[in-house]
């Protein structure tokens, strides 16, 4: 039983960095797209973060 719990914990912990990487990657991709459209960085960052918070 302990081994099963340990394996589940290891699986969860190994997935967390991947999820963080995906979130950061998509955030900076969206900011880059807005920057190419001519939006200033500060405004682009604010827009993307507000949108991410709305989704949660």
JSON list of N, CA and C in Angstrom, two decimals:
[
{"chain": "A", "resi": 1, "resn": "UNK", "atom": "N", "xyz": [0.83, -1.20, 0.00]},
{"chain": "A", "resi": 1, "resn": "UNK", "atom": "CA", "xyz": [0.00, 0.00, 0.00]},
{"chain": "A", "resi": 1, "resn": "UNK", "atom": "C", "xyz": [0.87, 1.26, 0.00]},
{"chain": "A", "resi": 2, "resn": "UNK", "atom": "N", "xyz": [1.90, 1.24, 0.80]},
{"chain": "A", "resi": 2, "resn": "UNK", "atom": "CA", "xyz": [2.80, 2.40, 0.88]},
{"chain": "A", "resi": 2, "resn": "UNK", "atom": "C", "xyz": [3.49, 2.63, -0.46]},
{"chain": "A", "resi": 3, "resn": "UNK", "atom": "N", "xyz": [3.85, 1.54, -1.13]},
{"chain": "A", "resi": 3, "resn": "UNK", "atom": "CA", "xyz": [4.54, 1.66, -2.42]},
{"chain": "A", "resi": 3, "resn": "UNK", "atom": "C", "xyz": [3.61, 2.31, -3.45]},
{"chain": "A", "resi": 4, "resn": "UNK", "atom": "N", "xyz": [2.35, 1.94, -3.42]},
{"chain": "A", "resi": 4, "resn": "UNK", "atom": "CA", "xyz": [1.38, 2.51, -4.37]},
{"chain": "A", "resi": 4, "resn": "UNK", "atom": "C", "xyz": [1.23, 4.02, -4.13]},
{"chain": "A", "resi": 5, "resn": "UNK", "atom": "N", "xyz": [1.12, 4.39, -2.87]},
{"chain": "A", "resi": 5, "resn": "UNK", "atom": "CA", "xyz": [1.00, 5.82, -2.52]},
{"chain": "A", "resi": 5, "resn": "UNK", "atom": "C", "xyz": [2.25, 6.57, -2.95]},
{"chain": "A", "resi": 6, "resn": "UNK", "atom": "N", "xyz": [3.42, 5.98, -2.72]},
{"chain": "A", "resi": 6, "resn": "UNK", "atom": "CA", "xyz": [4.68, 6.62, -3.12]},
{"chain": "A", "resi": 6, "resn": "UNK", "atom": "C", "xyz": [4.75, 6.79, -4.63]},
{"chain": "A", "resi": 7, "resn": "UNK", "atom": "N", "xyz": [4.32, 5.80, -5.38]},
{"chain": "A", "resi": 7, "resn": "UNK", "atom": "CA", "xyz": [4.34, 5.90, -6.84]},
{"chain": "A", "resi": 7, "resn": "UNK", "atom": "C", "xyz": [3.38, 6.99, -7.34]},
{"chain": "A", "resi": 8, "resn": "UNK", "atom": "N", "xyz": [2.22, 7.08, -6.73]},
{"chain": "A", "resi": 8, "resn": "UNK", "atom": "CA", "xyz": [1.27, 8.13, -7.11]},
{"chain": "A", "resi": 8, "resn": "UNK", "atom": "C", "xyz": [1.85, 9.51, -6.82]},
{"chain": "A", "resi": 9, "resn": "UNK", "atom": "N", "xyz": [2.48, 9.66, -5.66]},
{"chain": "A", "resi": 9, "resn": "UNK", "atom": "CA", "xyz": [3.10, 10.94, -5.30]},
{"chain": "A", "resi": 9, "resn": "UNK", "atom": "C", "xyz": [4.21, 11.30, -6.28]},
{"chain": "A", "resi": 10, "resn": "UNK", "atom": "N", "xyz": [5.03, 10.32, -6.66]},
{"chain": "A", "resi": 10, "resn": "UNK", "atom": "CA", "xyz": [6.11, 10.57, -7.62]},
{"chain": "A", "resi": 10, "resn": "UNK", "atom": "C", "xyz": [5.55, 10.98, -8.97]},
{"chain": "A", "resi": 11, "resn": "UNK", "atom": "N", "xyz": [4.47, 10.36, -9.39]},
{"chain": "A", "resi": 11, "resn": "UNK", "atom": "CA", "xyz": [3.84, 10.69, -10.66]},
{"chain": "A", "resi": 11, "resn": "UNK", "atom": "C", "xyz": [3.32, 12.13, -10.64]},
{"chain": "A", "resi": 12, "resn": "UNK", "atom": "N", "xyz": [2.67, 12.51, -9.56]},
{"chain": "A", "resi": 12, "resn": "UNK", "atom": "CA", "xyz": [2.15, 13.87, -9.44]},
{"chain": "A", "resi": 12, "resn": "UNK", "atom": "C", "xyz": [3.29, 14.89, -9.44]},
{"chain": "A", "resi": 13, "resn": "UNK", "atom": "N", "xyz": [4.33, 14.61, -8.66]},
{"chain": "A", "resi": 13, "resn": "UNK", "atom": "CA", "xyz": [5.45, 15.55, -8.57]},
{"chain": "A", "resi": 13, "resn": "UNK", "atom": "C", "xyz": [6.21, 15.67, -9.89]},
{"chain": "A", "resi": 14, "resn": "UNK", "atom": "N", "xyz": [6.25, 14.61, -10.67]},
{"chain": "A", "resi": 14, "resn": "UNK", "atom": "CA", "xyz": [6.95, 14.69, -11.96]},
{"chain": "A", "resi": 14, "resn": "UNK", "atom": "C", "xyz": [6.12, 15.45, -12.99]},
{"chain": "A", "resi": 15, "resn": "UNK", "atom": "N", "xyz": [4.81, 15.51, -12.82]},
{"chain": "A", "resi": 15, "resn": "UNK", "atom": "CA", "xyz": [3.95, 16.21, -13.77]},
{"chain": "A", "resi": 15, "resn": "UNK", "atom": "C", "xyz": [3.90, 17.72, -13.51]},
{"chain": "A", "resi": 16, "resn": "UNK", "atom": "N", "xyz": [4.16, 18.15, -12.29]},
{"chain": "A", "resi": 16, "resn": "UNK", "atom": "CA", "xyz": [4.05, 19.57, -11.94]},
{"chain": "A", "resi": 16, "resn": "UNK", "atom": "C", "xyz": [4.99, 20.45, -12.77]},
{"chain": "A", "resi": 17, "resn": "UNK", "atom": "N", "xyz": [6.28, 20.13, -12.89]},
{"chain": "A", "resi": 17, "resn": "UNK", "atom": "CA", "xyz": [7.16, 20.99, -13.70]},
{"chain": "A", "resi": 17, "resn": "UNK", "atom": "C", "xyz": [6.72, 21.09, -15.15]},
{"chain": "A", "resi": 18, "resn": "UNK", "atom": "N", "xyz": [6.20, 20.01, -15.70]},
{"chain": "A", "resi": 18, "resn": "UNK", "atom": "CA", "xyz": [5.72, 20.03, -17.07]},
{"chain": "A", "resi": 18, "resn": "UNK", "atom": "C", "xyz": [4.53, 20.97, -17.22]},
{"chain": "A", "resi": 19, "resn": "UNK", "atom": "N", "xyz": [3.61, 20.93, -16.28]},
{"chain": "A", "resi": 19, "resn": "UNK", "atom": "CA", "xyz": [2.46, 21.82, -16.32]},
{"chain": "A", "resi": 19, "resn": "UNK", "atom": "C", "xyz": [2.89, 23.28, -16.19]},
{"chain": "A", "resi": 20, "resn": "UNK", "atom": "N", "xyz": [3.84, 23.55, -15.31]},
{"chain": "A", "resi": 20, "resn": "UNK", "atom": "CA", "xyz": [4.34, 24.92, -15.14]},
{"chain": "A", "resi": 20, "resn": "UNK", "atom": "C", "xyz": [5.00, 25.39, -16.44]},
{"chain": "A", "resi": 21, "resn": "UNK", "atom": "N", "xyz": [5.77, 24.52, -17.07]},
{"chain": "A", "resi": 21, "resn": "UNK", "atom": "CA", "xyz": [6.43, 24.87, -18.32]},
{"chain": "A", "resi": 21, "resn": "UNK", "atom": "C", "xyz": [5.41, 25.19, -19.41]},
{"chain": "A", "resi": 22, "resn": "UNK", "atom": "N", "xyz": [4.35, 24.40, -19.48]},
{"chain": "A", "resi": 22, "resn": "UNK", "atom": "CA", "xyz": [3.31, 24.63, -20.50]},
{"chain": "A", "resi": 22, "resn": "UNK", "atom": "C", "xyz": [2.63, 25.97, -20.26]},
{"chain": "A", "resi": 23, "resn": "UNK", "atom": "N", "xyz": [2.30, 26.28, -19.01]},
{"chain": "A", "resi": 23, "resn": "UNK", "atom": "CA", "xyz": [1.64, 27.55, -18.68]},
{"chain": "A", "resi": 23, "resn": "UNK", "atom": "C", "xyz": [2.54, 28.73, -19.04]},
{"chain": "A", "resi": 24, "resn": "UNK", "atom": "N", "xyz": [3.82, 28.67, -18.66]},
{"chain": "A", "resi": 24, "resn": "UNK", "atom": "CA", "xyz": [4.75, 29.76, -18.94]},
{"chain": "A", "resi": 24, "resn": "UNK", "atom": "C", "xyz": [4.94, 29.91, -20.45]},
{"chain": "A", "resi": 25, "resn": "UNK", "atom": "N", "xyz": [5.07, 28.78, -21.15]},
{"chain": "A", "resi": 25, "resn": "UNK", "atom": "CA", "xyz": [5.28, 28.82, -22.60]},
{"chain": "A", "resi": 25, "resn": "UNK", "atom": "C", "xyz": [4.09, 29.48, -23.30]},
{"chain": "A", "resi": 26, "resn": "UNK", "atom": "N", "xyz": [2.88, 29.09, -22.94]},
{"chain": "A", "resi": 26, "resn": "UNK", "atom": "CA", "xyz": [1.70, 29.67, -23.59]},
{"chain": "A", "resi": 26, "resn": "UNK", "atom": "C", "xyz": [1.55, 31.15, -23.24]},
{"chain": "A", "resi": 27, "resn": "UNK", "atom": "N", "xyz": [1.89, 31.51, -22.00]},
{"chain": "A", "resi": 27, "resn": "UNK", "atom": "CA", "xyz": [1.79, 32.91, -21.59]},
{"chain": "A", "resi": 27, "resn": "UNK", "atom": "C", "xyz": [2.72, 33.77, -22.43]},
{"chain": "A", "resi": 28, "resn": "UNK", "atom": "N", "xyz": [3.99, 33.35, -22.57]},
{"chain": "A", "resi": 28, "resn": "UNK", "atom": "CA", "xyz": [4.94, 34.16, -23.32]},
{"chain": "A", "resi": 28, "resn": "UNK", "atom": "C", "xyz": [4.65, 34.13, -24.82]},
{"chain": "A", "resi": 29, "resn": "UNK", "atom": "N", "xyz": [4.06, 33.04, -25.31]},
{"chain": "A", "resi": 29, "resn": "UNK", "atom": "CA", "xyz": [3.66, 33.00, -26.72]},
{"chain": "A", "resi": 29, "resn": "UNK", "atom": "C", "xyz": [2.56, 34.02, -26.98]},
{"chain": "A", "resi": 30, "resn": "UNK", "atom": "N", "xyz": [1.58, 34.09, -26.07]},
{"chain": "A", "resi": 30, "resn": "UNK", "atom": "CA", "xyz": [0.50, 35.06, -26.23]},
{"chain": "A", "resi": 30, "resn": "UNK", "atom": "C", "xyz": [1.03, 36.49, -26.15]},
{"chain": "A", "resi": 31, "resn": "UNK", "atom": "N", "xyz": [1.95, 36.74, -25.22]},
{"chain": "A", "resi": 31, "resn": "UNK", "atom": "CA", "xyz": [2.54, 38.08, -25.10]},
{"chain": "A", "resi": 31, "resn": "UNK", "atom": "C", "xyz": [3.30, 38.42, -26.38]},
{"chain": "A", "resi": 32, "resn": "UNK", "atom": "N", "xyz": [4.03, 37.45, -26.93]},
{"chain": "A", "resi": 32, "resn": "UNK", "atom": "CA", "xyz": [4.77, 37.68, -28.17]},
{"chain": "A", "resi": 32, "resn": "UNK", "atom": "C", "xyz": [3.85, 38.01, -29.32]},
{"chain": "A", "resi": 33, "resn": "UNK", "atom": "N", "xyz": [2.72, 37.33, -29.39]},
{"chain": "A", "resi": 33, "resn": "UNK", "atom": "CA", "xyz": [1.75, 37.61, -30.46]},
{"chain": "A", "resi": 33, "resn": "UNK", "atom": "C", "xyz": [1.20, 39.03, -30.32]},
{"chain": "A", "resi": 34, "resn": "UNK", "atom": "N", "xyz": [0.90, 39.43, -29.10]},
{"chain": "A", "resi": 34, "resn": "UNK", "atom": "CA", "xyz": [0.39, 40.80, -28.89]},
{"chain": "A", "resi": 34, "resn": "UNK", "atom": "C", "xyz": [1.46, 41.84, -29.20]},
{"chain": "A", "resi": 35, "resn": "UNK", "atom": "N", "xyz": [2.71, 41.53, -28.86]},
{"chain": "A", "resi": 35, "resn": "UNK", "atom": "CA", "xyz": [3.81, 42.46, -29.15]},
{"chain": "A", "resi": 35, "resn": "UNK", "atom": "C", "xyz": [3.97, 42.65, -30.66]},
{"chain": "A", "resi": 36, "resn": "UNK", "atom": "N", "xyz": [3.86, 41.56, -31.42]},
{"chain": "A", "resi": 36, "resn": "UNK", "atom": "CA", "xyz": [3.96, 41.67, -32.87]},
{"chain": "A", "resi": 36, "resn": "UNK", "atom": "C", "xyz": [2.82, 42.49, -33.45]},
{"chain": "A", "resi": 37, "resn": "UNK", "atom": "N", "xyz": [1.70, 42.49, -32.75]},
{"chain": "A", "resi": 37, "resn": "UNK", "atom": "CA", "xyz": [0.54, 43.28, -33.20]},
{"chain": "A", "resi": 37, "resn": "UNK", "atom": "C", "xyz": [0.69, 44.75, -32.81]},
{"chain": "A", "resi": 38, "resn": "UNK", "atom": "N", "xyz": [1.76, 45.10, -32.09]},
{"chain": "A", "resi": 38, "resn": "UNK", "atom": "CA", "xyz": [2.02, 46.50, -31.75]},
{"chain": "A", "resi": 38, "resn": "UNK", "atom": "C", "xyz": [1.58, 46.91, -30.36]},
{"chain": "A", "resi": 39, "resn": "UNK", "atom": "N", "xyz": [1.23, 45.96, -29.51]},
{"chain": "A", "resi": 39, "resn": "UNK", "atom": "CA", "xyz": [0.80, 46.29, -28.15]},
{"chain": "A", "resi": 39, "resn": "UNK", "atom": "C", "xyz": [2.06, 46.43, -27.26]},
{"chain": "A", "resi": 40, "resn": "UNK", "atom": "N", "xyz": [2.16, 47.48, -26.46]},
{"chain": "A", "resi": 40, "resn": "UNK", "atom": "CA", "xyz": [3.31, 47.61, -25.56]},
{"chain": "A", "resi": 40, "resn": "UNK", "atom": "C", "xyz": [3.40, 46.43, -24.59]},
{"chain": "A", "resi": 41, "resn": "UNK", "atom": "N", "xyz": [4.63, 46.08, -24.17]},
{"chain": "A", "resi": 41, "resn": "UNK", "atom": "CA", "xyz": [4.85, 44.89, -23.35]},
{"chain": "A", "resi": 41, "resn": "UNK", "atom": "C", "xyz": [4.03, 44.92, -22.06]},
{"chain": "A", "resi": 42, "resn": "UNK", "atom": "N", "xyz": [4.04, 46.06, -21.38]},
{"chain": "A", "resi": 42, "resn": "UNK", "atom": "CA", "xyz": [3.32, 46.16, -20.10]},
{"chain": "A", "resi": 42, "resn": "UNK", "atom": "C", "xyz": [1.82, 45.88, -20.29]},
{"chain": "A", "resi": 43, "resn": "UNK", "atom": "N", "xyz": [1.24, 46.46, -21.34]},
{"chain": "A", "resi": 43, "resn": "UNK", "atom": "CA", "xyz": [-0.18, 46.24, -21.61]},
{"chain": "A", "resi": 43, "resn": "UNK", "atom": "C", "xyz": [-0.45, 44.79, -22.01]},
{"chain": "A", "resi": 44, "resn": "UNK", "atom": "N", "xyz": [0.45, 44.23, -22.83]},
{"chain": "A", "resi": 44, "resn": "UNK", "atom": "CA", "xyz": [0.29, 42.83, -23.26]},
{"chain": "A", "resi": 44, "resn": "UNK", "atom": "C", "xyz": [0.34, 41.90, -22.05]},
{"chain": "A", "resi": 45, "resn": "UNK", "atom": "N", "xyz": [1.32, 42.12, -21.17]},
{"chain": "A", "resi": 45, "resn": "UNK", "atom": "CA", "xyz": [1.46, 41.30, -19.97]},
{"chain": "A", "resi": 45, "resn": "UNK", "atom": "C", "xyz": [0.20, 41.38, -19.11]},
{"chain": "A", "resi": 46, "resn": "UNK", "atom": "N", "xyz": [-0.31, 42.60, -18.90]},
{"chain": "A", "resi": 46, "resn": "UNK", "atom": "CA", "xyz": [-1.52, 42.79, -18.09]},
{"chain": "A", "resi": 46, "resn": "UNK", "atom": "C", "xyz": [-2.71, 42.07, -18.71]},
{"chain": "A", "resi": 47, "resn": "UNK", "atom": "N", "xyz": [-2.87, 42.20, -20.03]},
{"chain": "A", "resi": 47, "resn": "UNK", "atom": "CA", "xyz": [-4.00, 41.56, -20.70]},
{"chain": "A", "resi": 47, "resn": "UNK", "atom": "C", "xyz": [-3.95, 40.04, -20.57]},
{"chain": "A", "resi": 48, "resn": "UNK", "atom": "N", "xyz": [-2.75, 39.46, -20.78]},
{"chain": "A", "resi": 48, "resn": "UNK", "atom": "CA", "xyz": [-2.62, 38.00, -20.74]},
{"chain": "A", "resi": 48, "resn": "UNK", "atom": "C", "xyz": [-2.86, 37.48, -19.32]},
{"chain": "A", "resi": 49, "resn": "UNK", "atom": "N", "xyz": [-2.29, 38.14, -18.32]},
{"chain": "A", "resi": 49, "resn": "UNK", "atom": "CA", "xyz": [-2.45, 37.69, -16.94]},
{"chain": "A", "resi": 49, "resn": "UNK", "atom": "C", "xyz": [-3.92, 37.80, -16.51]},
{"chain": "A", "resi": 50, "resn": "UNK", "atom": "N", "xyz": [-4.57, 38.90, -16.87]},
{"chain": "A", "resi": 50, "resn": "UNK", "atom": "CA", "xyz": [-5.99, 39.04, -16.52]},
{"chain": "A", "resi": 50, "resn": "UNK", "atom": "C", "xyz": [-6.83, 37.94, -17.17]},
{"chain": "A", "resi": 51, "resn": "UNK", "atom": "N", "xyz": [-6.52, 37.62, -18.42]},
{"chain": "A", "resi": 51, "resn": "UNK", "atom": "CA", "xyz": [-7.25, 36.57, -19.13]},
{"chain": "A", "resi": 51, "resn": "UNK", "atom": "C", "xyz": [-7.04, 35.21, -18.47]},
{"chain": "A", "resi": 52, "resn": "UNK", "atom": "N", "xyz": [-5.78, 34.93, -18.06]},
{"chain": "A", "resi": 52, "resn": "UNK", "atom": "CA", "xyz": [-5.49, 33.66, -17.39]},
{"chain": "A", "resi": 52, "resn": "UNK", "atom": "C", "xyz": [-6.25, 33.57, -16.06]},
{"chain": "A", "resi": 53, "resn": "UNK", "atom": "N", "xyz": [-6.31, 34.66, -15.32]},
{"chain": "A", "resi": 53, "resn": "UNK", "atom": "CA", "xyz": [-7.01, 34.65, -14.03]},
{"chain": "A", "resi": 53, "resn": "UNK", "atom": "C", "xyz": [-8.52, 34.48, -14.23]},
{"chain": "A", "resi": 54, "resn": "UNK", "atom": "N", "xyz": [-9.06, 35.02, -15.32]},
{"chain": "A", "resi": 54, "resn": "UNK", "atom": "CA", "xyz": [-10.48, 34.86, -15.60]},
{"chain": "A", "resi": 54, "resn": "UNK", "atom": "C", "xyz": [-10.83, 33.40, -15.85]},
{"chain": "A", "resi": 55, "resn": "UNK", "atom": "N", "xyz": [-9.93, 32.69, -16.52]},
{"chain": "A", "resi": 55, "resn": "UNK", "atom": "CA", "xyz": [-10.19, 31.29, -16.87]},
{"chain": "A", "resi": 55, "resn": "UNK", "atom": "C", "xyz": [-10.24, 30.39, -15.66]},
{"chain": "A", "resi": 56, "resn": "UNK", "atom": "N", "xyz": [-9.55, 30.77, -14.59]},
{"chain": "A", "resi": 56, "resn": "UNK", "atom": "CA", "xyz": [-9.48, 29.90, -13.42]},
{"chain": "A", "resi": 56, "resn": "UNK", "atom": "C", "xyz": [-10.68, 30.01, -12.58]}
]
